[in-house]
Coordinates of C-alpha atoms and ligand atoms in Angstrom, one line a residue:
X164 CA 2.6 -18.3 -119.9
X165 CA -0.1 -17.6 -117.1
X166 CA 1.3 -14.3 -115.8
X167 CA 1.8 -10.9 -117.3
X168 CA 3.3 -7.7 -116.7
X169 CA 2.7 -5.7 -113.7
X170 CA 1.5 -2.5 -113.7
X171 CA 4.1 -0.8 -111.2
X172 CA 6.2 0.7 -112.7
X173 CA 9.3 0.6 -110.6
X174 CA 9.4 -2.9 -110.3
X175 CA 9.7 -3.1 -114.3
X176 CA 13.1 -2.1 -114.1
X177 CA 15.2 -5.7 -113.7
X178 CA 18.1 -3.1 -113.6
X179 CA 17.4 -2.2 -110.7
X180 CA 17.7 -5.9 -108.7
X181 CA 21.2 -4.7 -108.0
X182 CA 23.4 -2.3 -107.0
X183 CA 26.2 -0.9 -109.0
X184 CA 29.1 -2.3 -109.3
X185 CA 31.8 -1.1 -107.0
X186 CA 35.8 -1.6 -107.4
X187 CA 35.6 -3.2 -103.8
X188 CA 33.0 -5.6 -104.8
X189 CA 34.4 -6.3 -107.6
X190 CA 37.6 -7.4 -106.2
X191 CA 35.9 -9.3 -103.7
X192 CA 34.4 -11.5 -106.1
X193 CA 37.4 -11.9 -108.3
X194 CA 39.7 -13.1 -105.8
X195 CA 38.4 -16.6 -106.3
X196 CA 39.9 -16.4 -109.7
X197 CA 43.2 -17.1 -108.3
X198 CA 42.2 -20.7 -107.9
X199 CA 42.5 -20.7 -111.7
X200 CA 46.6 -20.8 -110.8
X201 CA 46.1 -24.4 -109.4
X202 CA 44.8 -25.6 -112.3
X203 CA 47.3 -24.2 -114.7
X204 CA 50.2 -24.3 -112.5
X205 CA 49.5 -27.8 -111.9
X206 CA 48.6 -29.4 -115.6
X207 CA 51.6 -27.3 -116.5
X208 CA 54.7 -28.3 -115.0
X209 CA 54.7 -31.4 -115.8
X210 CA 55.1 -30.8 -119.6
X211 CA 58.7 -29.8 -118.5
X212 CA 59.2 -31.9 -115.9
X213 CA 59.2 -34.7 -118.1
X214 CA 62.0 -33.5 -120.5
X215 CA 64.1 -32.7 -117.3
X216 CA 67.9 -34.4 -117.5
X217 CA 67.8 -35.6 -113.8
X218 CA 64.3 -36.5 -113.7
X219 CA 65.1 -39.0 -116.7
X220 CA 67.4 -40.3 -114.8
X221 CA 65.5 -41.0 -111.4
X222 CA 61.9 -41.8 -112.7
X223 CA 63.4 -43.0 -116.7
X224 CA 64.0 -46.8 -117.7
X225 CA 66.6 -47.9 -120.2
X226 CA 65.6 -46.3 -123.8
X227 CA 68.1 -45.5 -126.7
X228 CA 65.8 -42.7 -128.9
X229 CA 67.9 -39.3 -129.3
X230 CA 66.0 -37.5 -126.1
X231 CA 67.3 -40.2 -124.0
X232 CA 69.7 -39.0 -121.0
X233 CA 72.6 -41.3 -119.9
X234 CA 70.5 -44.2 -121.8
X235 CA 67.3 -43.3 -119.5
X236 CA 64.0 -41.5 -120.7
X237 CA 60.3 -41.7 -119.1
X238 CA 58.3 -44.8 -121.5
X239 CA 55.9 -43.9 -123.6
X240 CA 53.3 -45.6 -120.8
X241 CA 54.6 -43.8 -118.0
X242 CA 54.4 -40.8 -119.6
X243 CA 51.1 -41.0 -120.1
X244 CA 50.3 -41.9 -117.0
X245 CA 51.7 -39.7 -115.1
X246 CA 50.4 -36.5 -117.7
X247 CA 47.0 -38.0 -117.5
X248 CA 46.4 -39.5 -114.4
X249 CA 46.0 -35.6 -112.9
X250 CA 42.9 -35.2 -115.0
X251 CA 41.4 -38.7 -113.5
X252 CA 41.6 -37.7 -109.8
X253 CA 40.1 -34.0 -111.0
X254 CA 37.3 -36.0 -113.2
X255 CA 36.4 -37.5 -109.6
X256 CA 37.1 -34.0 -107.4
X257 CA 35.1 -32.7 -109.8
X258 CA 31.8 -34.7 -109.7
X259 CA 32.2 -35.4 -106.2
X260 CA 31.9 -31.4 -105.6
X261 CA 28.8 -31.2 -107.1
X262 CA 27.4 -32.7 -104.3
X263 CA 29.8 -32.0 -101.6
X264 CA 29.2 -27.9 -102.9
X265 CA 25.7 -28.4 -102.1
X266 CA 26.2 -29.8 -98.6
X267 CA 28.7 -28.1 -97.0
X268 CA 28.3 -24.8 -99.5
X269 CA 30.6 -23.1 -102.1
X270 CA 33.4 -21.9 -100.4
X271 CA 33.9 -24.4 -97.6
X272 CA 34.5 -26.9 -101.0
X273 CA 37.0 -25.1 -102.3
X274 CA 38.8 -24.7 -99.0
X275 CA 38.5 -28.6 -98.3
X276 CA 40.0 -28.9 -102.1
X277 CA 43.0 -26.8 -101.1
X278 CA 43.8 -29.0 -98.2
X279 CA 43.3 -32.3 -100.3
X280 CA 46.1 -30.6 -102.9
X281 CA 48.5 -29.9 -100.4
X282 CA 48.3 -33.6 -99.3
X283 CA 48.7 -34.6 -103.5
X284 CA 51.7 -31.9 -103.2
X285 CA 53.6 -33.1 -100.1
X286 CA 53.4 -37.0 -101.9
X287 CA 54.2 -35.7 -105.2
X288 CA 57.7 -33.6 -103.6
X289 CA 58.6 -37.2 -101.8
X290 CA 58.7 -39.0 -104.9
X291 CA 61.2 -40.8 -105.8
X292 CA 59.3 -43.2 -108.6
X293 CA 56.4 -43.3 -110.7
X294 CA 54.4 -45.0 -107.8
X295 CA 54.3 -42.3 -105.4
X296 CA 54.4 -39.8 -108.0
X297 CA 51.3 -40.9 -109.9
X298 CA 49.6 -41.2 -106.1
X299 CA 50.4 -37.9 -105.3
X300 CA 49.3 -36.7 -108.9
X301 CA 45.7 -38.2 -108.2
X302 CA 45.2 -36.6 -104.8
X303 CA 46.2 -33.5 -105.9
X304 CA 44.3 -33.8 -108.9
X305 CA 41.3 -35.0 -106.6
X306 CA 41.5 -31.0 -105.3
X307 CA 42.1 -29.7 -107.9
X308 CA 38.8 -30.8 -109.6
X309 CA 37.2 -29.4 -106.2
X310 CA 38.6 -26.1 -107.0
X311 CA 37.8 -26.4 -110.3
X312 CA 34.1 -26.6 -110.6
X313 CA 33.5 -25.0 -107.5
X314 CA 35.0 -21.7 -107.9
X315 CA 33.3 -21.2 -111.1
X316 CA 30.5 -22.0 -109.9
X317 CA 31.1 -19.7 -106.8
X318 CA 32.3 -16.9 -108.8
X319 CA 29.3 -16.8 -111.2
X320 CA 27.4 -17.0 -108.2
X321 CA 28.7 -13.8 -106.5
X322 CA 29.5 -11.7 -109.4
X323 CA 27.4 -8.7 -110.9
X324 CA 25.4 -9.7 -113.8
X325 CA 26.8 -6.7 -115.6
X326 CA 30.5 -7.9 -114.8
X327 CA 29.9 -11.5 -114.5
X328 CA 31.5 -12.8 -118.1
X329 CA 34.6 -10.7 -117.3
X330 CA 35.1 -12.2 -113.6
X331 CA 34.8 -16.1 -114.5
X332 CA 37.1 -14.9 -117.7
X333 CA 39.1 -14.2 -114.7
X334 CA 39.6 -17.4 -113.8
X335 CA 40.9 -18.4 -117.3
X336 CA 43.2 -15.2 -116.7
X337 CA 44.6 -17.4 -113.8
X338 CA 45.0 -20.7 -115.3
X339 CA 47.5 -19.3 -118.3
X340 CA 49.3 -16.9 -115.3
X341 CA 49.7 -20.7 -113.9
X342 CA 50.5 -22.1 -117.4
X343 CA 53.2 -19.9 -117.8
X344 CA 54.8 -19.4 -114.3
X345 CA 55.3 -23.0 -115.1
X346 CA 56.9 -23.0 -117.6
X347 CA 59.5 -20.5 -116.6
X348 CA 60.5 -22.5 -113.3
X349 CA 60.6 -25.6 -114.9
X350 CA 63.2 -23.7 -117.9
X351 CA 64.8 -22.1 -114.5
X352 CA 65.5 -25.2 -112.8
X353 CA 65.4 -27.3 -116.0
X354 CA 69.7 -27.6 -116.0
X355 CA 69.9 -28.6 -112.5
X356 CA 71.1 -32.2 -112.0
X357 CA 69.8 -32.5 -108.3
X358 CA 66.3 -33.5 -106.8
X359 CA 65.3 -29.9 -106.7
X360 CA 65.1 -30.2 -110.3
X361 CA 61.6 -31.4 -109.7
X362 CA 61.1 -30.9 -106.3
X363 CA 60.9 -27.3 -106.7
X364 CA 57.9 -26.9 -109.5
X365 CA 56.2 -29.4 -107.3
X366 CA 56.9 -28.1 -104.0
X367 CA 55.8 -24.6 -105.4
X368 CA 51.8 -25.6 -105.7
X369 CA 51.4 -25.6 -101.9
X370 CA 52.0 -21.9 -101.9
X371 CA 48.9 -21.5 -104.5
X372 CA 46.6 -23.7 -102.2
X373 CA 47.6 -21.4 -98.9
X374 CA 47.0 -18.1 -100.6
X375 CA 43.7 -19.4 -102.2
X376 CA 42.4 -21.2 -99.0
X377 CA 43.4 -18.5 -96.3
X378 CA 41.7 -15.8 -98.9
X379 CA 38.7 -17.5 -99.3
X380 CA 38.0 -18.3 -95.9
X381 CA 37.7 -14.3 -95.5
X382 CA 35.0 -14.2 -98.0
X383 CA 31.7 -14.7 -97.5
X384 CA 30.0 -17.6 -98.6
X385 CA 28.0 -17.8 -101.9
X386 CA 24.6 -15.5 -101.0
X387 CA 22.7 -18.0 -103.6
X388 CA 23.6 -21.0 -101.5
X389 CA 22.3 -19.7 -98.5
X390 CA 19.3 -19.1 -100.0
X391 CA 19.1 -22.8 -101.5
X392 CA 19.8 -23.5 -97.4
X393 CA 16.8 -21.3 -96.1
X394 CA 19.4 -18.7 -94.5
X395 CA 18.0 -15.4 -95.6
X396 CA 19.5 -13.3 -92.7
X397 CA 22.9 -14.9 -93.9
X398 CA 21.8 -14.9 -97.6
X399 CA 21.4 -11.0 -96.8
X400 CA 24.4 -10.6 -94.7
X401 CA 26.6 -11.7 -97.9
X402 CA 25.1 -9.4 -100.1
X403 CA 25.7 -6.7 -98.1
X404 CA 29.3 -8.0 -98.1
X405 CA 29.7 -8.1 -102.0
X406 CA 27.6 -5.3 -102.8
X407 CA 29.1 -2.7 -100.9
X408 CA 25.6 -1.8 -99.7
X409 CA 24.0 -1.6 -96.1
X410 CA 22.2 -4.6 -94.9
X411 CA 19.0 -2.7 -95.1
X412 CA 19.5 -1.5 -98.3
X413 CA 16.7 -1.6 -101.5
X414 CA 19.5 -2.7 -103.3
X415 CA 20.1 -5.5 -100.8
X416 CA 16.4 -6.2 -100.5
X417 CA 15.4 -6.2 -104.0
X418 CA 18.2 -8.6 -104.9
X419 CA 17.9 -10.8 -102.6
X420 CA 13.9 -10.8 -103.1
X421 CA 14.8 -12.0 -106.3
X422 CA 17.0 -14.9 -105.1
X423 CA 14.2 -16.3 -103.2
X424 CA 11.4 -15.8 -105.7
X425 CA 13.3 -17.3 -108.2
X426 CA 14.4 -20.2 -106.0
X427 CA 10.5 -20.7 -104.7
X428 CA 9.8 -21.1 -108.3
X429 CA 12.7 -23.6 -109.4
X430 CA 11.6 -25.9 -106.6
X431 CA 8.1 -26.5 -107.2
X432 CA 9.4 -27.8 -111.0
X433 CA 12.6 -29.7 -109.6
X434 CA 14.4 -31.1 -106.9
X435 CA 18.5 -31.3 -106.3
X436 CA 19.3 -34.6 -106.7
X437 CA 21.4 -36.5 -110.0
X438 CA 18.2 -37.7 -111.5
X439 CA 17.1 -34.1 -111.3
X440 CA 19.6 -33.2 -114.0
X441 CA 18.9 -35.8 -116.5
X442 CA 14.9 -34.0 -116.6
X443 CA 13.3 -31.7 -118.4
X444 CA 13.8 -32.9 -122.4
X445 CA 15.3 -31.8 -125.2
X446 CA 13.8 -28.3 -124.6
X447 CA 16.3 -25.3 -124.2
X448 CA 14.9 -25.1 -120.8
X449 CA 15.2 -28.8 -119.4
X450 CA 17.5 -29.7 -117.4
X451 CA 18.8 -32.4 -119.4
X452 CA 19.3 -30.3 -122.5
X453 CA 21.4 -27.7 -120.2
X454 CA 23.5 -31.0 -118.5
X455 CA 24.6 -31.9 -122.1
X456 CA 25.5 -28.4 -123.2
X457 CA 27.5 -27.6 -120.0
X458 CA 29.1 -31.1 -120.5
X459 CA 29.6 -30.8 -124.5
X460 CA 30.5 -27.1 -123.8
X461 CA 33.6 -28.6 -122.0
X462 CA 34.2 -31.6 -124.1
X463 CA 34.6 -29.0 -127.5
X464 CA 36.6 -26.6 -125.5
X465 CA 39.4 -29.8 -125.2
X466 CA 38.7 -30.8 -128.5
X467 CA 40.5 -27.2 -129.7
X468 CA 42.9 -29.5 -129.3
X469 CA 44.6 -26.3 -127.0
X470 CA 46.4 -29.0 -124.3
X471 CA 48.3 -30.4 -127.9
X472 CA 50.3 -27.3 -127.7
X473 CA 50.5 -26.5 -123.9
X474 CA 51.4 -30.5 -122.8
X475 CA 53.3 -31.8 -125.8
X476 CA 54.4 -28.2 -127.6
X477 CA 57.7 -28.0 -126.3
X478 CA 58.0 -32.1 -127.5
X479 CA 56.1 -31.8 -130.3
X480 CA 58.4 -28.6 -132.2
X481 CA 61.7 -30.3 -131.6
X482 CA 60.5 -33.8 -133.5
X483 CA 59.6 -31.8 -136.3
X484 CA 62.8 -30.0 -136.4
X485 CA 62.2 -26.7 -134.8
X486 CA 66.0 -26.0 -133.1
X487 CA 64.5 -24.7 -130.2
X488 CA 61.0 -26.2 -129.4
X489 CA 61.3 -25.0 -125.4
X490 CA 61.4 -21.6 -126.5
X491 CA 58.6 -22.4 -129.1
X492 CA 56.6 -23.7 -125.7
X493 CA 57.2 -20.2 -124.0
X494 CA 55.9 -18.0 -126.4
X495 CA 53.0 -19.9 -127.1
X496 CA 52.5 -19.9 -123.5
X497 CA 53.2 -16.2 -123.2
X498 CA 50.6 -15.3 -126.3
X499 CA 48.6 -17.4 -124.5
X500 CA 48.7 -15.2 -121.1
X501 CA 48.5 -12.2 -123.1
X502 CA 45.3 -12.9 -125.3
X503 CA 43.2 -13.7 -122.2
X504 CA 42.5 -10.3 -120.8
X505 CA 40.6 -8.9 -124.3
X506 CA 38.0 -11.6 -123.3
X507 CA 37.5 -9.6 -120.3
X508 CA 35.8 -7.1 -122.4
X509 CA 34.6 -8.9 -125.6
X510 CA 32.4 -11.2 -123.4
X511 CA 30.8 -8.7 -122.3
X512 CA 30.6 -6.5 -125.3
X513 CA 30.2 -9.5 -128.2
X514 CA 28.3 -11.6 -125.6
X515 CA 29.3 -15.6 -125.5
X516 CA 27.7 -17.0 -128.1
X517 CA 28.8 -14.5 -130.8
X518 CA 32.6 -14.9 -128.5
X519 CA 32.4 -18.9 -129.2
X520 CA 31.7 -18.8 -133.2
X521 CA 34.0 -16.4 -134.0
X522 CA 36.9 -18.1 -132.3
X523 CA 35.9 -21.2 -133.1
X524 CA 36.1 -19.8 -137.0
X525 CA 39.7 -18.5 -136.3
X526 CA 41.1 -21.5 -134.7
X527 CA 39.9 -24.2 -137.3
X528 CA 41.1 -21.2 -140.2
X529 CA 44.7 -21.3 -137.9
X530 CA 44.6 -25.6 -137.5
X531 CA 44.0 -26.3 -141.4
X532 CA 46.9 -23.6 -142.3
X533 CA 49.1 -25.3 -140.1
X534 CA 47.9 -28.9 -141.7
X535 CA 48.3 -27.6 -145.1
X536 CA 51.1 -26.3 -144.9
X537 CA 53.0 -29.1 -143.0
X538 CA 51.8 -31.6 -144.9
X539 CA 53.4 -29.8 -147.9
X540 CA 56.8 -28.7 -146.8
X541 CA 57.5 -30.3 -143.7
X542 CA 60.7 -30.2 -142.7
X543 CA 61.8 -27.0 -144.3
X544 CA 62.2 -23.9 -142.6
X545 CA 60.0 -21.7 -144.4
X546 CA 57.4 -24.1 -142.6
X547 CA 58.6 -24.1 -139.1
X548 CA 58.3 -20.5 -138.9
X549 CA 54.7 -20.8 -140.8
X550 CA 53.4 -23.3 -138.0
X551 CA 55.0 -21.3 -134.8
X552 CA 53.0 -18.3 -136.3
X553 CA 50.1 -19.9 -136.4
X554 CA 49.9 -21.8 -133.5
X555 CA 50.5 -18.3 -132.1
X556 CA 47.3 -16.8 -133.9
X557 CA 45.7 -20.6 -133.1
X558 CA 46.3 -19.7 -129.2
X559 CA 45.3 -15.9 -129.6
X560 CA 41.8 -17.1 -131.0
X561 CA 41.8 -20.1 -128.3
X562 CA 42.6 -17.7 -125.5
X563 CA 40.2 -14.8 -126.0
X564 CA 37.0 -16.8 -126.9
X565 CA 36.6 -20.5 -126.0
X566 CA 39.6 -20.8 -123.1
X567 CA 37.0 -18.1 -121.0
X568 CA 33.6 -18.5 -122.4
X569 CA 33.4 -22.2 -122.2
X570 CA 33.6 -21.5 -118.2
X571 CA 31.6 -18.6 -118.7
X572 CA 28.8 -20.7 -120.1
X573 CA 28.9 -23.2 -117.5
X574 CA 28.2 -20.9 -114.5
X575 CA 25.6 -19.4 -116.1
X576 CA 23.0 -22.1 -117.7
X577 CA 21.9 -24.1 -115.3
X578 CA 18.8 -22.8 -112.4
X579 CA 20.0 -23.0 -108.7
X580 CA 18.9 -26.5 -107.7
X581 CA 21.1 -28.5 -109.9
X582 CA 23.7 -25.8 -110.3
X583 CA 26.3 -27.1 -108.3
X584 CA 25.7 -30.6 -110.0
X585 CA 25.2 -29.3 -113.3
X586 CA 28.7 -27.4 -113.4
X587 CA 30.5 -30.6 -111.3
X588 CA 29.5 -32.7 -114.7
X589 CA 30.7 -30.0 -117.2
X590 CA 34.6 -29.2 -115.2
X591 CA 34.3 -33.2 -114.9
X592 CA 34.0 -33.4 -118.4
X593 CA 36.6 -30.9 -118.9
X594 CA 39.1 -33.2 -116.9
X595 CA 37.8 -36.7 -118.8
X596 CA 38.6 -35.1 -122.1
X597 CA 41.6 -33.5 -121.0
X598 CA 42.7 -37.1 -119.5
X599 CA 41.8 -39.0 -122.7
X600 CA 43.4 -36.1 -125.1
X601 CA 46.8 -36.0 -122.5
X602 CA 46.4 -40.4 -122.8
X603 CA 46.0 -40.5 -126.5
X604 CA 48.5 -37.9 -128.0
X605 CA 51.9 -39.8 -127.6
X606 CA 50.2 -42.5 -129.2
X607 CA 49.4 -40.3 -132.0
X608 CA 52.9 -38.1 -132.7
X609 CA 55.8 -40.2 -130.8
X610 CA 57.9 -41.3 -133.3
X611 CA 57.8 -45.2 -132.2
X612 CA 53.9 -44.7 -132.5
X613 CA 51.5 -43.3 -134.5
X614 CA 54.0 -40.8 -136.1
X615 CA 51.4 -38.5 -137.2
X616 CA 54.0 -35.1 -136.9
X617 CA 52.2 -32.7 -138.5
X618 CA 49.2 -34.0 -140.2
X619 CA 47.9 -34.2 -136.3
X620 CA 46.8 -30.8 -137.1
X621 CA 44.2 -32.1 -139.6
X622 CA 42.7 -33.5 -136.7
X623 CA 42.3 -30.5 -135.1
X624 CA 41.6 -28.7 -137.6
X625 CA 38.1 -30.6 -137.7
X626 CA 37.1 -30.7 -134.3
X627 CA 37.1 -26.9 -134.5
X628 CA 35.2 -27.1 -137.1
X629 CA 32.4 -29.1 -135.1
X630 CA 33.3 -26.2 -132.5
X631 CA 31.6 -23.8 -135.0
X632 CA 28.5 -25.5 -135.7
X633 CA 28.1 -26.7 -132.2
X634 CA 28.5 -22.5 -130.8
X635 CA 26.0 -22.1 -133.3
X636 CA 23.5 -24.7 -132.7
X637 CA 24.0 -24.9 -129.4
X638 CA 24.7 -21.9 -127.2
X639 CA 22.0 -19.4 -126.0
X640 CA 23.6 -15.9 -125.1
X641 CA 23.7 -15.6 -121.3
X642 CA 25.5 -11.9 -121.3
X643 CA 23.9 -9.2 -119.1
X644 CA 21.0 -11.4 -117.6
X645 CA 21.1 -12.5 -113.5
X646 CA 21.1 -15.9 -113.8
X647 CA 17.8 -15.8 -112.9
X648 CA 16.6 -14.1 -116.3
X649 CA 18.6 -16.9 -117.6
X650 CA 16.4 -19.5 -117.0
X651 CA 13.2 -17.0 -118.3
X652 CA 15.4 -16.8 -121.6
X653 CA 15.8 -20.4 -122.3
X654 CA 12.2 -21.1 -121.3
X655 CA 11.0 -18.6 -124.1
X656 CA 13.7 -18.3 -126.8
X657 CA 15.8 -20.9 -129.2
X658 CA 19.3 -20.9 -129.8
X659 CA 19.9 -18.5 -132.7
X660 CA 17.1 -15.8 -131.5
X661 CA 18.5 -15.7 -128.0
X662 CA 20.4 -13.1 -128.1
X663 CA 17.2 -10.8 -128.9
X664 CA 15.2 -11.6 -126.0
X665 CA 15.2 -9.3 -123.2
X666 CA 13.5 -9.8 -119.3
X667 CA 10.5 -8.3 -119.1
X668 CA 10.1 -9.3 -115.2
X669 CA 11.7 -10.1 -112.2
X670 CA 10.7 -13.6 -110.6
X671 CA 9.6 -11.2 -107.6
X672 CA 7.3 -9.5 -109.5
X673 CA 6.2 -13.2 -111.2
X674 CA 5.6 -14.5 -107.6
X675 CA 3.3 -11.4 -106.9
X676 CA 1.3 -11.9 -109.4
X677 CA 0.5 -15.4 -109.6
X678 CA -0.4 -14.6 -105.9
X679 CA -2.6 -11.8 -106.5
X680 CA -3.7 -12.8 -110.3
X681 CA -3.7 -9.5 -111.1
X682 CA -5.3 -7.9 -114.4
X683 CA -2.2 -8.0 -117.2
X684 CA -1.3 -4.5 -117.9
X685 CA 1.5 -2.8 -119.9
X686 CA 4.9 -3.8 -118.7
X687 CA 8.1 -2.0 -119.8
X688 CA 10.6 -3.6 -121.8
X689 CA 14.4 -3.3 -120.5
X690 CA 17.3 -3.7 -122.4
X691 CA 19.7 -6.2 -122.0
X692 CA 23.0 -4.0 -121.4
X693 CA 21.5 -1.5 -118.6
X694 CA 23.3 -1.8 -115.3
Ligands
BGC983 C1 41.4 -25.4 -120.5 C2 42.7 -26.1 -120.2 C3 43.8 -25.4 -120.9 C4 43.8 -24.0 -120.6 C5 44.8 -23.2 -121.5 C6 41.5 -24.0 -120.0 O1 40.4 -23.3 -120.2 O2 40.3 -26.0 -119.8 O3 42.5 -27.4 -120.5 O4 45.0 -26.0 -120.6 O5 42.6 -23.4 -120.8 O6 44.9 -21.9 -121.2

């Protein structure tokens, strides 16, 4: 590489590019998380929706198999469509964003996806049959893949380096909040034989989309964006904002020096269009490496086969003659909510990479059990209580490694001109696998079907197992670098020895040199975990 350490001594410190972290600051940037409620809330009810008495009976055809009510039960078809069609409108939000994100900025995205919601939500609440139903489900789901992308993109824009992991882990945080309040409406109004039945969990998702659009609109804009825009005044302004810092401030300054630097440098090797992310080779550093990462990343992460258990559990554990397969759905939902926050601190401490093998280990170890176990005594009881255990240890492994760090790692791989683009493809791919995993599963377990019961869990068993080897293979750590020093990382390290490298520069300091080719003298070495 042409350019070499400076000799100022100051400058070596990439600590120092910004300011500590403050509670205020924090909060500020981990309000966006909320959004994460959308997306759980919403993938959610539906699961008991579907098993709901008067819902049968207004949105059911003729059907005579034991979960039938008054003769009526939701098709096979329709329930697949109406599980999966969510995750079709979000695969389009999604990849729309990416561009929209770019245009209009981070924030204003999110806050058009919260009005295109509502507008899903108010169709959804005036259904009366699968039509409008599966019309409202796509709109919503159209904002909902807005959301999505963009607020992890937002959010690991705005964040602290230092804190960064834990704030996107956040998000995740949200989702099973959403997962779970979900549930327990839908088991609150689930004996109710009117309209409000449904009309309730439904009607409830507008309130997620005020509270995260109003709140947003108080925030300030992504100061990485503004940049990308050639608004440095604003740029700065937003700092300030999220810092805590004055205006003025070296913190400020330095920071946003780096912002620019590293954005100067970014554009002379790529522009922001699509083509721009298919670039670059098979390098760690080209684009098109880091596009199928972020979009693998998100395929393996549904591949846990996690949405089994959170949009069929409750199904599922009452075919295989678990008495009470609702409750089964609660506390796998609950352990779910409850794993989440040690991520908060293991991503940080463990770092993702190390984060994303280990629980990929524990999951496929959980999965095969569960396989093994079924396959040899199913039916007895001694193996119901084995396969509600482990699906409990299967969720505490999914919960507290891949459910966070496979959003983690999307934020934080890709350089600031194809960002936006580059996490739109990876939540789209989230939603594409999550739409074909929702499609295919009845087709795989209902009993009419493929009838699989519990040897579906060798299945899943083995695409965790390609979850280990693709962690390791794979996934450069990201923890503790700005995303800046991410893209000095990839440019100079492999997969397995990222986790060694440390920055030994800012871009500032890059820029200054090439600029004033100075002499290469000794330049300090900083470690990864100082603030
Ligand atoms: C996944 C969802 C899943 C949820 C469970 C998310 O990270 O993307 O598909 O339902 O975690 O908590």
């Amino acid at each position: 590489m042409g350019w070499g350490p400076s000799a100022k001594a100051h400058h070596h410190d990439g600590g120092r590019v910004e300011a500590p972290v403050t509670l205020r600051g924090y909060l500020l940037c981990v309000f966006a998380a909320f959004g994460g409620i959308l997306f759980g809330f919403d993938s959610g009810y539906i699961n008991g929706v579907l098993a709901m008495n008067y819902f049968k009976q207004t949105f059911g055809t003729p059907a005579t198999d034991s979960n039938a009510y008054h003769g009526l039960n939701i098709k096979t078809s329709d329930k697949s469509l109406i599980v999966s069609i969510l995750s079709a409108g979000t695969f389009f939000g999604a990849l729309f964003s990416g561009w929209l994100a770019d245009r209009i900025g981070r924030r204003t995205t999110i806050i058009a996806g919260c009005i295109v919601f509502s507008i899903g939500v108010v169709l959804q609440v005036a259904s009366t049959g699968v039509g409008l139903l599966v019309g409202g489900r796509v709109i919503a789901g159209i904002g909902v893949g807005f959301v999505s992308a963009i607020i992890i993109l937002y959010m690991s824009e705005v964040a602290p380096r230092a804190v960064r992991g834990a704030i996107v882990s956040g998000y995740q945080f949200f989702i099973t909040i959403g997962l779970l309040l979900a549930a327990v409406v839908d088991n609150s109004m689930s004996n109710d034989l009117t309209s409000a039945s449904y009309r309730v969990p439904m009607g409830l998702q507008f309130l997620w989309a005020l509270i995260l659009g109003v709140g947003l609109f108080c925030l300030p804009e992504s100061p990485r964006w503004y940049v990308k825009k050639d608004r440095l005044e604003d740029a700065a302004r937003a700092l300030s904002t999220l810092r805590g810092q004055p205006q003025g401030s070296e913190y400020v300054r330095e920071e946003l020096n780096e912002l620019v630097a590293n954005h100067h440098y970014e554009r002379q090797l790529m522009a922001s269009t699509w083509a721009d992310c298919f670039k670059g080779g098979w390098k760690p550093s080209g684009n098109f490496r880091r596009v199928i990462l972020g979009i693998a990343m998100q395929m393996m992460q549904q591949w846990t086969g996690v949405n089994f258990i959170f949009y069929y559990g409750s199904t599922f554990f009452g075919q295989i003659g678990v008495t009470n397969g609702f409750l089964v759905g609660m506390i796998t939902t609950a352990v779910n909510v409850g794993s989440t926050p040690l991520s908060f601190w293991a991503i940080e401490k463990m770092g993702r990479r190390s984060l994303l093998i280990y629980g990929a280990v524990g999951m496929a170890i959980s999965e095969f059990i569960i396989a093994i176990v079924g396959t040899a005594a199913e039916g007895s009881k001694a193996a119901g209580y084995v396969m509600i255990v482990f699906t409990c240890i299967y969720i505490f492994f999914f919960a507290s490694t891949w459910g966070p760090a496979a959003w983690v790692v999307i934020g934080e791989i890709f350089p600031l001109p194809i960002r936006a683009k580059g996490v739109a493809l990876a939540t789209a791919s989230n939603w594409f696998w999550n739409f074909v995993i929702g499609y295919i599963t009845p087709y795989m377990v209902d009993e009419d079907k493929g009838n699989l019961r519990t040897k579906v869990f060798w299945v899943w068993g083995a695409t965790c197992t390609a979850c280990i080897f693709f962690s390791y293979f794979m996934v450069s750590e990201t923890k503790g670098l700005s995303l800046e020093q991410v893209d000095l990382m990839l440019e100079e390290t492999r997969p397995s020895n990222s986790a060694k490298w440390v920055p030994r520069a800012t871009y500032a300091e890059r820029e200054q040199h090439m600029a004033t080719e100075e002499k290469a003298a000794g330049l300090g070495v900083e470690h990864r975990d100082a603030v």
